[in-house]
mmCIF file of C-alpha atoms in Angstrom:
data_model
loop_
_atom_site.group_PDB
_atom_site.id
_atom_site.type_symbol
_atom_site.label_atom_id
_atom_site.label_comp_id
_atom_site.label_asym_id
_atom_site.label_seq_id
_atom_site.Cartn_x
_atom_site.Cartn_y
_atom_site.Cartn_z
ATOM 1 C CA UNK A 1 100.585 260.698 165.381
ATOM 2 C CA UNK A 2 98.833 258.094 167.558
ATOM 3 C CA UNK A 3 95.848 258.275 169.649
ATOM 4 C CA UNK A 4 96.689 258.555 173.408
ATOM 5 C CA UNK A 5 94.081 256.345 174.907
ATOM 6 C CA UNK A 6 93.945 253.657 172.180
ATOM 7 C CA UNK A 7 97.398 253.540 170.439
ATOM 8 C CA UNK A 8 97.063 250.029 169.063
ATOM 9 C CA UNK A 9 93.441 250.534 168.016
ATOM 10 C CA UNK A 10 94.368 253.845 166.396
ATOM 11 C CA UNK A 11 97.224 252.436 164.286
ATOM 12 C CA UNK A 12 95.185 249.349 163.268
ATOM 13 C CA UNK A 13 92.293 251.383 162.140
ATOM 14 C CA UNK A 14 94.425 253.825 160.213
ATOM 15 C CA UNK A 15 96.106 250.947 158.485
ATOM 16 C CA UNK A 16 92.716 249.256 157.791
ATOM 17 C CA UNK A 17 91.469 252.492 156.258
ATOM 18 C CA UNK A 18 94.626 252.882 154.168
ATOM 19 C CA UNK A 19 95.609 256.131 156.043
ATOM 20 C CA UNK A 20 98.641 255.003 157.991
ATOM 21 C CA UNK A 21 100.784 257.870 156.511
ATOM 22 C CA UNK A 22 98.067 260.451 156.615
ATOM 23 C CA UNK A 23 97.128 263.155 159.192
ATOM 24 C CA UNK A 24 93.458 262.102 159.762
ATOM 25 C CA UNK A 25 90.841 264.808 160.682
ATOM 26 C CA UNK A 26 87.520 263.340 161.618
ATOM 27 C CA UNK A 27 83.880 264.718 161.639
ATOM 28 C CA UNK A 28 81.218 262.426 162.919
ATOM 29 C CA UNK A 29 77.772 263.904 162.998
ATOM 30 C CA UNK A 30 74.763 265.242 161.084
ATOM 31 C CA UNK A 31 74.304 267.992 158.608
ATOM 32 C CA UNK A 32 71.760 269.872 160.586
ATOM 33 C CA UNK A 33 72.323 273.659 160.276
ATOM 34 C CA UNK A 34 72.781 273.826 164.065
ATOM 35 C CA UNK A 35 75.793 271.531 163.573
ATOM 36 C CA UNK A 36 77.471 273.959 161.151
ATOM 37 C CA UNK A 37 78.723 271.379 158.696
ATOM 38 C CA UNK A 38 80.209 273.984 156.402
ATOM 39 C CA UNK A 39 82.683 274.881 159.229
ATOM 40 C CA UNK A 40 84.164 271.339 158.889
ATOM 41 C CA UNK A 41 85.284 272.099 155.367
ATOM 42 C CA UNK A 42 86.670 275.642 156.269
ATOM 43 C CA UNK A 43 88.627 273.964 159.077
ATOM 44 C CA UNK A 44 89.876 271.171 156.936
ATOM 45 C CA UNK A 45 90.990 273.541 154.040
ATOM 46 C CA UNK A 46 93.160 275.405 156.668
ATOM 47 C CA UNK A 47 94.650 272.176 157.898
ATOM 48 C CA UNK A 48 95.254 270.988 154.274
ATOM 49 C CA UNK A 49 97.243 274.173 153.454
ATOM 50 C CA UNK A 50 99.591 273.390 156.383
ATOM 51 C CA UNK A 51 99.590 269.603 156.168
ATOM 52 C CA UNK A 52 99.247 268.556 152.499
ATOM 53 C CA UNK A 53 98.887 264.882 153.622
ATOM 54 C CA UNK A 54 95.809 265.613 155.636
ATOM 55 C CA UNK A 55 92.709 263.406 155.100
ATOM 56 C CA UNK A 56 89.127 264.246 156.194
ATOM 57 C CA UNK A 57 87.231 261.219 157.485
ATOM 58 C CA UNK A 58 83.521 262.062 157.587
ATOM 59 C CA UNK A 59 81.014 259.774 159.337
ATOM 60 C CA UNK A 60 77.490 260.755 158.852
ATOM 61 C CA UNK A 61 73.937 259.530 158.053
ATOM 62 C CA UNK A 62 73.757 262.087 155.245
ATOM 63 C CA UNK A 63 76.687 261.371 152.948
ATOM 64 C CA UNK A 64 75.133 262.966 149.777
ATOM 65 C CA UNK A 65 74.828 266.321 151.543
ATOM 66 C CA UNK A 66 78.430 266.231 152.854
ATOM 67 C CA UNK A 67 79.705 265.109 149.394
ATOM 68 C CA UNK A 68 77.989 268.152 147.929
ATOM 69 C CA UNK A 69 79.591 270.443 150.634
ATOM 70 C CA UNK A 70 83.058 268.890 149.829
ATOM 71 C CA UNK A 71 82.597 269.770 146.202
ATOM 72 C CA UNK A 72 81.347 273.274 147.053
ATOM 73 C CA UNK A 73 84.552 273.853 149.175
ATOM 74 C CA UNK A 74 86.753 272.269 146.565
ATOM 75 C CA UNK A 75 88.174 269.427 148.758
ATOM 76 C CA UNK A 76 90.383 267.326 146.409
ATOM 77 C CA UNK A 77 88.744 263.877 145.914
ATOM 78 C CA UNK A 78 91.849 261.952 147.313
ATOM 79 C CA UNK A 79 91.748 264.039 150.494
ATOM 80 C CA UNK A 80 88.414 262.660 152.016
ATOM 81 C CA UNK A 81 86.072 259.798 152.592
ATOM 82 C CA UNK A 82 82.390 260.174 153.492
ATOM 83 C CA UNK A 83 80.320 257.333 154.718
ATOM 84 C CA UNK A 84 78.162 255.880 157.455
ATOM 85 C CA UNK A 85 79.439 253.643 160.206
ATOM 86 C CA UNK A 86 77.612 251.241 162.388
ATOM 87 C CA UNK A 87 77.411 252.646 165.953
ATOM 88 C CA UNK A 88 79.583 249.731 167.351
ATOM 89 C CA UNK A 89 82.445 250.815 165.054
ATOM 90 C CA UNK A 90 82.365 254.501 165.946
ATOM 91 C CA UNK A 91 84.986 254.329 168.763
ATOM 92 C CA UNK A 92 87.515 252.697 166.372
ATOM 93 C CA UNK A 93 86.781 255.201 163.657
ATOM 94 C CA UNK A 94 87.198 258.103 166.085
ATOM 95 C CA UNK A 95 90.431 256.512 167.423
ATOM 96 C CA UNK A 96 91.888 256.535 163.937
ATOM 97 C CA UNK A 97 91.768 260.412 163.931
ATOM 98 C CA UNK A 98 94.647 262.572 164.856
ATOM 99 C CA UNK A 99 92.119 265.240 165.487
ATOM 100 C CA UNK A 100 88.467 265.490 165.648
ATOM 101 C CA UNK A 101 85.997 268.346 164.797
ATOM 102 C CA UNK A 102 82.912 269.207 166.636
ATOM 103 C CA UNK A 103 81.486 271.997 164.458
ATOM 104 C CA UNK A 104 78.477 272.799 166.648
ATOM 105 C CA UNK A 105 78.343 276.586 167.330
ATOM 106 C CA UNK A 106 81.208 277.288 164.910
ATOM 107 C CA UNK A 107 78.795 279.033 162.467
ATOM 108 C CA UNK A 108 78.002 282.735 162.287
ATOM 109 C CA UNK A 109 76.097 283.681 164.433
ATOM 110 C CA UNK A 110 76.423 280.962 167.052
ATOM 111 C CA UNK A 111 73.140 279.182 167.891
ATOM 112 C CA UNK A 112 72.089 280.121 171.337
ATOM 113 C CA UNK A 113 70.534 276.755 171.973
ATOM 114 C CA UNK A 114 73.835 275.127 171.415
ATOM 115 C CA UNK A 115 75.471 277.054 174.248
ATOM 116 C CA UNK A 116 73.667 274.671 176.689
ATOM 117 C CA UNK A 117 74.125 271.492 174.754
ATOM 118 C CA UNK A 118 76.678 268.650 175.262
ATOM 119 C CA UNK A 119 77.155 266.651 172.035
ATOM 120 C CA UNK A 120 77.474 262.940 172.569
ATOM 121 C CA UNK A 121 80.428 263.039 170.180
ATOM 122 C CA UNK A 122 82.321 265.108 172.802
ATOM 123 C CA UNK A 123 82.331 262.234 175.270
ATOM 124 C CA UNK A 124 83.087 259.742 172.451
ATOM 125 C CA UNK A 125 86.128 261.725 171.314
ATOM 126 C CA UNK A 126 87.252 262.055 174.933
ATOM 127 C CA UNK A 127 87.034 258.355 175.466
ATOM 128 C CA UNK A 128 89.278 257.651 172.551
ATOM 129 C CA UNK A 129 91.763 260.506 173.628
ATOM 130 C CA UNK A 130 91.411 262.233 170.231
ATOM 131 C CA UNK A 131 92.237 266.023 170.490
ATOM 132 C CA UNK A 132 89.393 268.361 169.378
ATOM 133 C CA UNK A 133 88.775 271.473 167.382
ATOM 134 C CA UNK A 134 85.607 272.856 168.793
ATOM 135 C CA UNK A 135 83.843 276.204 169.701
ATOM 136 C CA UNK A 136 84.607 278.145 172.789
ATOM 137 C CA UNK A 137 80.824 278.501 173.337
ATOM 138 C CA UNK A 138 79.553 274.914 173.666
ATOM 139 C CA UNK A 139 78.325 274.951 177.188
ATOM 140 C CA UNK A 140 80.161 272.882 179.773
ATOM 141 C CA UNK A 141 82.096 271.048 177.048
ATOM 142 C CA UNK A 142 84.116 274.172 176.201
ATOM 143 C CA UNK A 143 84.920 274.786 179.905
ATOM 144 C CA UNK A 144 85.982 271.208 180.403
ATOM 145 C CA UNK A 145 88.127 271.152 177.292
ATOM 146 C CA UNK A 146 89.770 274.431 178.322
ATOM 147 C CA UNK A 147 90.770 272.970 181.754
ATOM 148 C CA UNK A 148 92.003 269.643 180.328
#
């Protein structure tokens, strides 16, 4: 699968990351409780059951916490990579994904404050044409995603 808005960039970054033959799922964000980082691993485990070649690419400023969550959720070591990325490389990393995850408000119960937020990552994923898995209760972002 290739990114719709940046097909050359998408293929090049996947090749550079050694993921050309993998279905890449990307999470880019923090581990703050409001961001519901555990949901990322629940979603990825579901994808991994259906697509055994799936790979989880996690871009965060908190790699140790995400690594602990990956272990807690028994994500096989060859199926993910966690690290930090300079801001200027973020679009290329997001473009390498076949699907992105915005986990904000995917927790139980949803955080009321998040119903009015608009994560920056939403616009970044849109700019790269990367399809998203996200909550239906993420303010205007959810309504926009539903329409488009």
